Amino acid sequence: MDNTDLRAKILELAIAAGDGSVSADELAGADYSLRDVGYSSLSYMRLIDSIENEVGVYLDPEAPIEHYESIDSVTALVVASGIGADA
């Protein structure tokens, strides 16, 4: 999975984890900032769990919040955790 596909997957998972509270259009309008669209703490936990299940990488829920602020920062965290172009 290349980084573009990974980012698209994380976007899909973020929307699903939002449980109807956020849409792709809303995220695009907020420059893909989860914080700026009012993503809830429960949604963050669902997203972390979904990434672990779907992508196969453990993410520390206690990591600094800036790692979870946007689709791009979450993607970078996943890549840093071992998922990259060769995964």
mmCIF file of N, CA and C in Angstrom:
data_model
loop_
_atom_site.group_PDB
_atom_site.id
_atom_site.type_symbol
_atom_site.label_atom_id
_atom_site.label_comp_id
_atom_site.label_asym_id
_atom_site.label_seq_id
_atom_site.Cartn_x
_atom_site.Cartn_y
_atom_site.Cartn_z
ATOM 1 N N MET A 1 0.855 -1.163 0.000
ATOM 2 C CA MET A 1 0.000 0.000 0.000
ATOM 3 C C MET A 1 0.908 1.235 0.000
ATOM 4 N N ASP A 2 0.751 2.093 -0.997
ATOM 5 C CA ASP A 2 1.571 3.301 -1.006
ATOM 6 C C ASP A 2 0.936 4.347 -0.092
ATOM 7 N N ASN A 3 1.660 5.429 0.146
ATOM 8 C CA ASN A 3 1.193 6.435 1.104
ATOM 9 C C ASN A 3 -0.113 7.098 0.676
ATOM 10 N N THR A 4 -0.334 7.254 -0.618
ATOM 11 C CA THR A 4 -1.591 7.847 -1.096
ATOM 12 C C THR A 4 -2.760 6.920 -0.780
ATOM 13 N N ASP A 5 -2.573 5.625 -1.031
ATOM 14 C CA ASP A 5 -3.617 4.651 -0.700
ATOM 15 C C ASP A 5 -3.830 4.567 0.810
ATOM 16 N N LEU A 6 -2.734 4.644 1.567
ATOM 17 C CA LEU A 6 -2.830 4.602 3.022
ATOM 18 C C LEU A 6 -3.608 5.809 3.535
ATOM 19 N N ARG A 7 -3.316 6.985 3.011
ATOM 20 C CA ARG A 7 -4.024 8.202 3.421
ATOM 21 C C ARG A 7 -5.514 8.079 3.103
ATOM 22 N N ALA A 8 -5.841 7.554 1.931
ATOM 23 C CA ALA A 8 -7.247 7.367 1.549
ATOM 24 C C ALA A 8 -7.934 6.388 2.497
ATOM 25 N N LYS A 9 -7.233 5.335 2.889
ATOM 26 C CA LYS A 9 -7.787 4.352 3.821
ATOM 27 C C LYS A 9 -8.028 4.988 5.187
ATOM 28 N N ILE A 10 -7.080 5.787 5.651
ATOM 29 C CA ILE A 10 -7.229 6.443 6.946
ATOM 30 C C ILE A 10 -8.379 7.452 6.905
ATOM 31 N N LEU A 11 -8.527 8.155 5.809
ATOM 32 C CA LEU A 11 -9.665 9.069 5.653
ATOM 33 C C LEU A 11 -10.982 8.298 5.745
ATOM 34 N N GLU A 12 -11.060 7.189 5.046
ATOM 35 C CA GLU A 12 -12.257 6.340 5.086
ATOM 36 C C GLU A 12 -12.540 5.859 6.512
ATOM 37 N N LEU A 13 -11.497 5.414 7.204
ATOM 38 C CA LEU A 13 -11.666 4.936 8.576
ATOM 39 C C LEU A 13 -12.066 6.076 9.510
ATOM 40 N N ALA A 14 -11.522 7.267 9.303
ATOM 41 C CA ALA A 14 -11.847 8.422 10.144
ATOM 42 C C ALA A 14 -13.310 8.807 9.994
ATOM 43 N N ILE A 15 -13.803 8.766 8.786
ATOM 44 C CA ILE A 15 -15.215 9.091 8.549
ATOM 45 C C ILE A 15 -16.103 8.054 9.233
ATOM 46 N N ALA A 16 -15.761 6.778 9.085
ATOM 47 C CA ALA A 16 -16.538 5.718 9.723
ATOM 48 C C ALA A 16 -16.474 5.819 11.247
ATOM 49 N N ALA A 17 -15.298 6.126 11.784
ATOM 50 C CA ALA A 17 -15.134 6.227 13.235
ATOM 51 C C ALA A 17 -15.898 7.421 13.802
ATOM 52 N N GLY A 18 -16.156 8.414 12.955
ATOM 53 C CA GLY A 18 -16.921 9.579 13.377
ATOM 54 C C GLY A 18 -18.391 9.279 13.569
ATOM 55 N N ASP A 19 -18.817 8.119 13.138
ATOM 56 C CA ASP A 19 -20.192 7.638 13.337
ATOM 57 C C ASP A 19 -21.234 8.661 12.880
ATOM 58 N N GLY A 20 -20.986 9.214 11.682
ATOM 59 C CA GLY A 20 -21.944 10.136 11.090
ATOM 60 C C GLY A 20 -21.760 11.592 11.473
ATOM 61 N N SER A 21 -20.782 11.876 12.322
ATOM 62 C CA SER A 21 -20.603 13.261 12.768
ATOM 63 C C SER A 21 -19.702 14.083 11.856
ATOM 64 N N VAL A 22 -19.043 13.427 10.902
ATOM 65 C CA VAL A 22 -18.129 14.134 10.008
ATOM 66 C C VAL A 22 -18.195 13.494 8.619
ATOM 67 N N SER A 23 -18.115 14.339 7.607
ATOM 68 C CA SER A 23 -18.153 13.843 6.231
ATOM 69 C C SER A 23 -16.841 14.161 5.531
ATOM 70 N N ALA A 24 -16.639 13.545 4.390
ATOM 71 C CA ALA A 24 -15.451 13.816 3.586
ATOM 72 C C ALA A 24 -15.402 15.286 3.180
ATOM 73 N N ASP A 25 -16.547 15.854 2.835
ATOM 74 C CA ASP A 25 -16.601 17.270 2.448
ATOM 75 C C ASP A 25 -16.225 18.186 3.608
ATOM 76 N N GLU A 26 -16.722 17.863 4.806
ATOM 77 C CA GLU A 26 -16.378 18.668 5.980
ATOM 78 C C GLU A 26 -14.873 18.598 6.266
ATOM 79 N N LEU A 27 -14.330 17.414 6.177
ATOM 80 C CA LEU A 27 -12.891 17.265 6.405
ATOM 81 C C LEU A 27 -12.084 18.014 5.360
ATOM 82 N N ALA A 28 -12.490 17.913 4.108
ATOM 83 C CA ALA A 28 -11.779 18.631 3.040
ATOM 84 C C ALA A 28 -11.845 20.136 3.296
ATOM 85 N N GLY A 29 -12.988 20.622 3.716
ATOM 86 C CA GLY A 29 -13.159 22.041 3.991
ATOM 87 C C GLY A 29 -12.344 22.525 5.174
ATOM 88 N N ALA A 30 -11.971 21.607 6.057
ATOM 89 C CA ALA A 30 -11.163 21.937 7.234
ATOM 90 C C ALA A 30 -9.710 21.524 7.030
ATOM 91 N N ASP A 31 -9.302 21.377 5.769
ATOM 92 C CA ASP A 31 -7.932 20.956 5.436
ATOM 93 C C ASP A 31 -7.578 19.631 6.118
ATOM 94 N N TYR A 32 -8.569 18.763 6.230
ATOM 95 C CA TYR A 32 -8.440 17.408 6.787
ATOM 96 C C TYR A 32 -8.034 17.398 8.252
ATOM 97 N N SER A 33 -8.381 18.467 8.962
ATOM 98 C CA SER A 33 -8.103 18.563 10.394
ATOM 99 C C SER A 33 -9.234 17.918 11.181
ATOM 100 N N LEU A 34 -8.922 16.856 11.898
ATOM 101 C CA LEU A 34 -9.923 16.194 12.735
ATOM 102 C C LEU A 34 -10.322 17.110 13.888
ATOM 103 N N ARG A 35 -9.369 17.808 14.429
ATOM 104 C CA ARG A 35 -9.643 18.727 15.530
ATOM 105 C C ARG A 35 -10.604 19.835 15.100
ATOM 106 N N ASP A 36 -10.396 20.376 13.912
ATOM 107 C CA ASP A 36 -11.208 21.508 13.460
ATOM 108 C C ASP A 36 -12.651 21.130 13.121
ATOM 109 N N VAL A 37 -12.918 19.854 12.895
ATOM 110 C CA VAL A 37 -14.305 19.432 12.648
ATOM 111 C C VAL A 37 -14.964 18.905 13.924
ATOM 112 N N GLY A 38 -14.284 19.056 15.054
ATOM 113 C CA GLY A 38 -14.869 18.663 16.329
ATOM 114 C C GLY A 38 -14.907 17.170 16.569
ATOM 115 N N TYR A 39 -13.899 16.469 16.065
ATOM 116 C CA TYR A 39 -13.808 15.022 16.256
ATOM 117 C C TYR A 39 -13.802 14.715 17.753
ATOM 118 N N SER A 40 -14.627 13.799 18.195
ATOM 119 C CA SER A 40 -14.752 13.496 19.623
ATOM 120 C C SER A 40 -13.678 12.514 20.090
ATOM 121 N N SER A 41 -13.485 12.459 21.401
ATOM 122 C CA SER A 41 -12.507 11.522 21.957
ATOM 123 C C SER A 41 -12.912 10.077 21.652
ATOM 124 N N LEU A 42 -14.197 9.794 21.648
ATOM 125 C CA LEU A 42 -14.663 8.452 21.295
ATOM 126 C C LEU A 42 -14.339 8.140 19.837
ATOM 127 N N SER A 43 -14.494 9.130 18.966
ATOM 128 C CA SER A 43 -14.160 8.926 17.555
ATOM 129 C C SER A 43 -12.674 8.646 17.376
ATOM 130 N N TYR A 44 -11.833 9.364 18.142
ATOM 131 C CA TYR A 44 -10.392 9.099 18.085
ATOM 132 C C TYR A 44 -10.080 7.666 18.492
ATOM 133 N N MET A 45 -10.713 7.196 19.558
ATOM 134 C CA MET A 45 -10.462 5.822 20.015
ATOM 135 C C MET A 45 -10.940 4.811 18.972
ATOM 136 N N ARG A 46 -12.074 5.077 18.359
ATOM 137 C CA ARG A 46 -12.559 4.196 17.290
ATOM 138 C C ARG A 46 -11.593 4.193 16.106
ATOM 139 N N LEU A 47 -11.079 5.375 15.766
ATOM 140 C CA LEU A 47 -10.136 5.470 14.652
ATOM 141 C C LEU A 47 -8.869 4.673 14.943
ATOM 142 N N ILE A 48 -8.318 4.832 16.140
ATOM 143 C CA ILE A 48 -7.106 4.100 16.514
ATOM 144 C C ILE A 48 -7.360 2.599 16.429
ATOM 145 N N ASP A 49 -8.487 2.156 16.958
ATOM 146 C CA ASP A 49 -8.843 0.734 16.911
ATOM 147 C C ASP A 49 -9.014 0.255 15.468
ATOM 148 N N SER A 50 -9.666 1.056 14.647
ATOM 149 C CA SER A 50 -9.874 0.683 13.241
ATOM 150 C C SER A 50 -8.552 0.565 12.491
ATOM 151 N N ILE A 51 -7.647 1.501 12.748
ATOM 152 C CA ILE A 51 -6.337 1.438 12.089
ATOM 153 C C ILE A 51 -5.601 0.178 12.517
ATOM 154 N N GLU A 52 -5.646 -0.140 13.794
ATOM 155 C CA GLU A 52 -5.000 -1.368 14.265
ATOM 156 C C GLU A 52 -5.580 -2.595 13.579
ATOM 157 N N ASN A 53 -6.915 -2.645 13.455
ATOM 158 C CA ASN A 53 -7.571 -3.802 12.854
ATOM 159 C C ASN A 53 -7.414 -3.865 11.340
ATOM 160 N N GLU A 54 -7.538 -2.745 10.667
ATOM 161 C CA GLU A 54 -7.546 -2.712 9.203
ATOM 162 C C GLU A 54 -6.152 -2.608 8.586
ATOM 163 N N VAL A 55 -5.267 -1.877 9.238
ATOM 164 C CA VAL A 55 -3.943 -1.629 8.669
ATOM 165 C C VAL A 55 -2.891 -2.520 9.324
ATOM 166 N N GLY A 56 -3.171 -2.957 10.544
ATOM 167 C CA GLY A 56 -2.273 -3.878 11.209
ATOM 168 C C GLY A 56 -1.104 -3.220 11.919
ATOM 169 N N VAL A 57 -1.295 -2.001 12.387
ATOM 170 C CA VAL A 57 -0.227 -1.316 13.110
ATOM 171 C C VAL A 57 -0.790 -0.799 14.434
ATOM 172 N N TYR A 58 -0.015 -0.976 15.503
ATOM 173 C CA TYR A 58 -0.420 -0.489 16.818
ATOM 174 C C TYR A 58 -0.128 0.997 16.916
ATOM 175 N N LEU A 59 -1.118 1.757 17.363
ATOM 176 C CA LEU A 59 -0.938 3.181 17.626
ATOM 177 C C LEU A 59 -1.184 3.426 19.108
ATOM 178 N N ASP A 60 -0.289 4.140 19.729
ATOM 179 C CA ASP A 60 -0.389 4.449 21.149
ATOM 180 C C ASP A 60 -1.426 5.550 21.367
ATOM 181 N N PRO A 61 -2.515 5.253 22.048
ATOM 182 C CA PRO A 61 -3.521 6.287 22.285
ATOM 183 C C PRO A 61 -3.007 7.398 23.196
ATOM 184 N N GLU A 62 -1.891 7.162 23.869
ATOM 185 C CA GLU A 62 -1.291 8.166 24.748
ATOM 186 C C GLU A 62 -0.240 9.008 24.031
ATOM 187 N N ALA A 63 -0.060 8.792 22.726
ATOM 188 C CA ALA A 63 0.897 9.590 21.949
ATOM 189 C C ALA A 63 0.475 11.053 21.980
ATOM 190 N N PRO A 64 1.406 11.965 21.796
ATOM 191 C CA PRO A 64 1.052 13.385 21.790
ATOM 192 C C PRO A 64 -0.092 13.670 20.810
ATOM 193 N N ILE A 65 -0.991 14.542 21.228
ATOM 194 C CA ILE A 65 -2.207 14.830 20.462
ATOM 195 C C ILE A 65 -1.909 15.316 19.044
ATOM 196 N N GLU A 66 -0.787 15.987 18.839
ATOM 197 C CA GLU A 66 -0.493 16.485 17.495
ATOM 198 C C GLU A 66 -0.389 15.354 16.465
ATOM 199 N N HIS A 67 -0.133 14.132 16.922
ATOM 200 C CA HIS A 67 -0.095 12.996 15.999
ATOM 201 C C HIS A 67 -1.487 12.621 15.483
ATOM 202 N N TYR A 68 -2.495 13.081 16.168
ATOM 203 C CA TYR A 68 -3.874 12.723 15.831
ATOM 204 C C TYR A 68 -4.712 13.923 15.378
ATOM 205 N N GLU A 69 -4.075 15.036 15.056
ATOM 206 C CA GLU A 69 -4.820 16.249 14.726
ATOM 207 C C GLU A 69 -5.416 16.266 13.325
ATOM 208 N N SER A 70 -4.811 15.547 12.391
ATOM 209 C CA SER A 70 -5.294 15.597 11.010
ATOM 210 C C SER A 70 -5.095 14.247 10.333
ATOM 211 N N ILE A 71 -5.722 14.107 9.191
ATOM 212 C CA ILE A 71 -5.540 12.892 8.403
ATOM 213 C C ILE A 71 -4.061 12.729 8.032
ATOM 214 N N ASP A 72 -3.410 13.837 7.691
ATOM 215 C CA ASP A 72 -1.997 13.765 7.317
ATOM 216 C C ASP A 72 -1.104 13.377 8.490
ATOM 217 N N SER A 73 -1.381 13.918 9.685
ATOM 218 C CA SER A 73 -0.543 13.573 10.832
ATOM 219 C C SER A 73 -0.765 12.118 11.261
ATOM 220 N N VAL A 74 -1.997 11.630 11.156
ATOM 221 C CA VAL A 74 -2.262 10.222 11.463
ATOM 222 C C VAL A 74 -1.567 9.326 10.444
ATOM 223 N N THR A 75 -1.628 9.712 9.171
ATOM 224 C CA THR A 75 -0.938 8.943 8.131
ATOM 225 C C THR A 75 0.561 8.899 8.406
ATOM 226 N N ALA A 76 1.147 10.025 8.760
ATOM 227 C CA ALA A 76 2.580 10.072 9.070
ATOM 228 C C ALA A 76 2.907 9.184 10.268
ATOM 229 N N LEU A 77 2.032 9.160 11.264
ATOM 230 C CA LEU A 77 2.242 8.305 12.432
ATOM 231 C C LEU A 77 2.210 6.831 12.041
ATOM 232 N N VAL A 78 1.273 6.472 11.192
ATOM 233 C CA VAL A 78 1.176 5.074 10.744
ATOM 234 C C VAL A 78 2.428 4.695 9.945
ATOM 235 N N VAL A 79 2.870 5.576 9.057
ATOM 236 C CA VAL A 79 4.072 5.309 8.273
ATOM 237 C C VAL A 79 5.270 5.153 9.209
ATOM 238 N N ALA A 80 5.396 6.035 10.198
ATOM 239 C CA ALA A 80 6.501 5.961 11.146
ATOM 240 C C ALA A 80 6.450 4.697 11.973
ATOM 241 N N SER A 81 5.262 4.125 12.122
ATOM 242 C CA SER A 81 5.086 2.897 12.892
ATOM 243 C C SER A 81 5.398 1.650 12.077
ATOM 244 N N GLY A 82 5.811 1.841 10.832
ATOM 245 C CA GLY A 82 6.245 0.699 10.046
ATOM 246 C C GLY A 82 5.451 0.408 8.805
ATOM 247 N N ILE A 83 4.416 1.154 8.529
ATOM 248 C CA ILE A 83 3.644 0.962 7.317
ATOM 249 C C ILE A 83 4.111 1.989 6.310
ATOM 250 N N GLY A 84 4.520 1.534 5.159
ATOM 251 C CA GLY A 84 4.998 2.464 4.145
ATOM 252 C C GLY A 84 4.699 1.971 2.766
ATOM 253 N N ALA A 85 5.452 2.423 1.824
ATOM 254 C CA ALA A 85 5.218 2.104 0.424
ATOM 255 C C ALA A 85 5.319 0.611 0.132
ATOM 256 N N ASP A 86 6.078 -0.113 0.959
ATOM 257 C CA ASP A 86 6.244 -1.549 0.696
ATOM 258 C C ASP A 86 5.227 -2.413 1.430
ATOM 259 N N ALA A 87 4.410 -1.819 2.261
ATOM 260 C CA ALA A 87 3.452 -2.599 3.043
ATOM 261 C C ALA A 87 2.294 -3.068 2.201
#
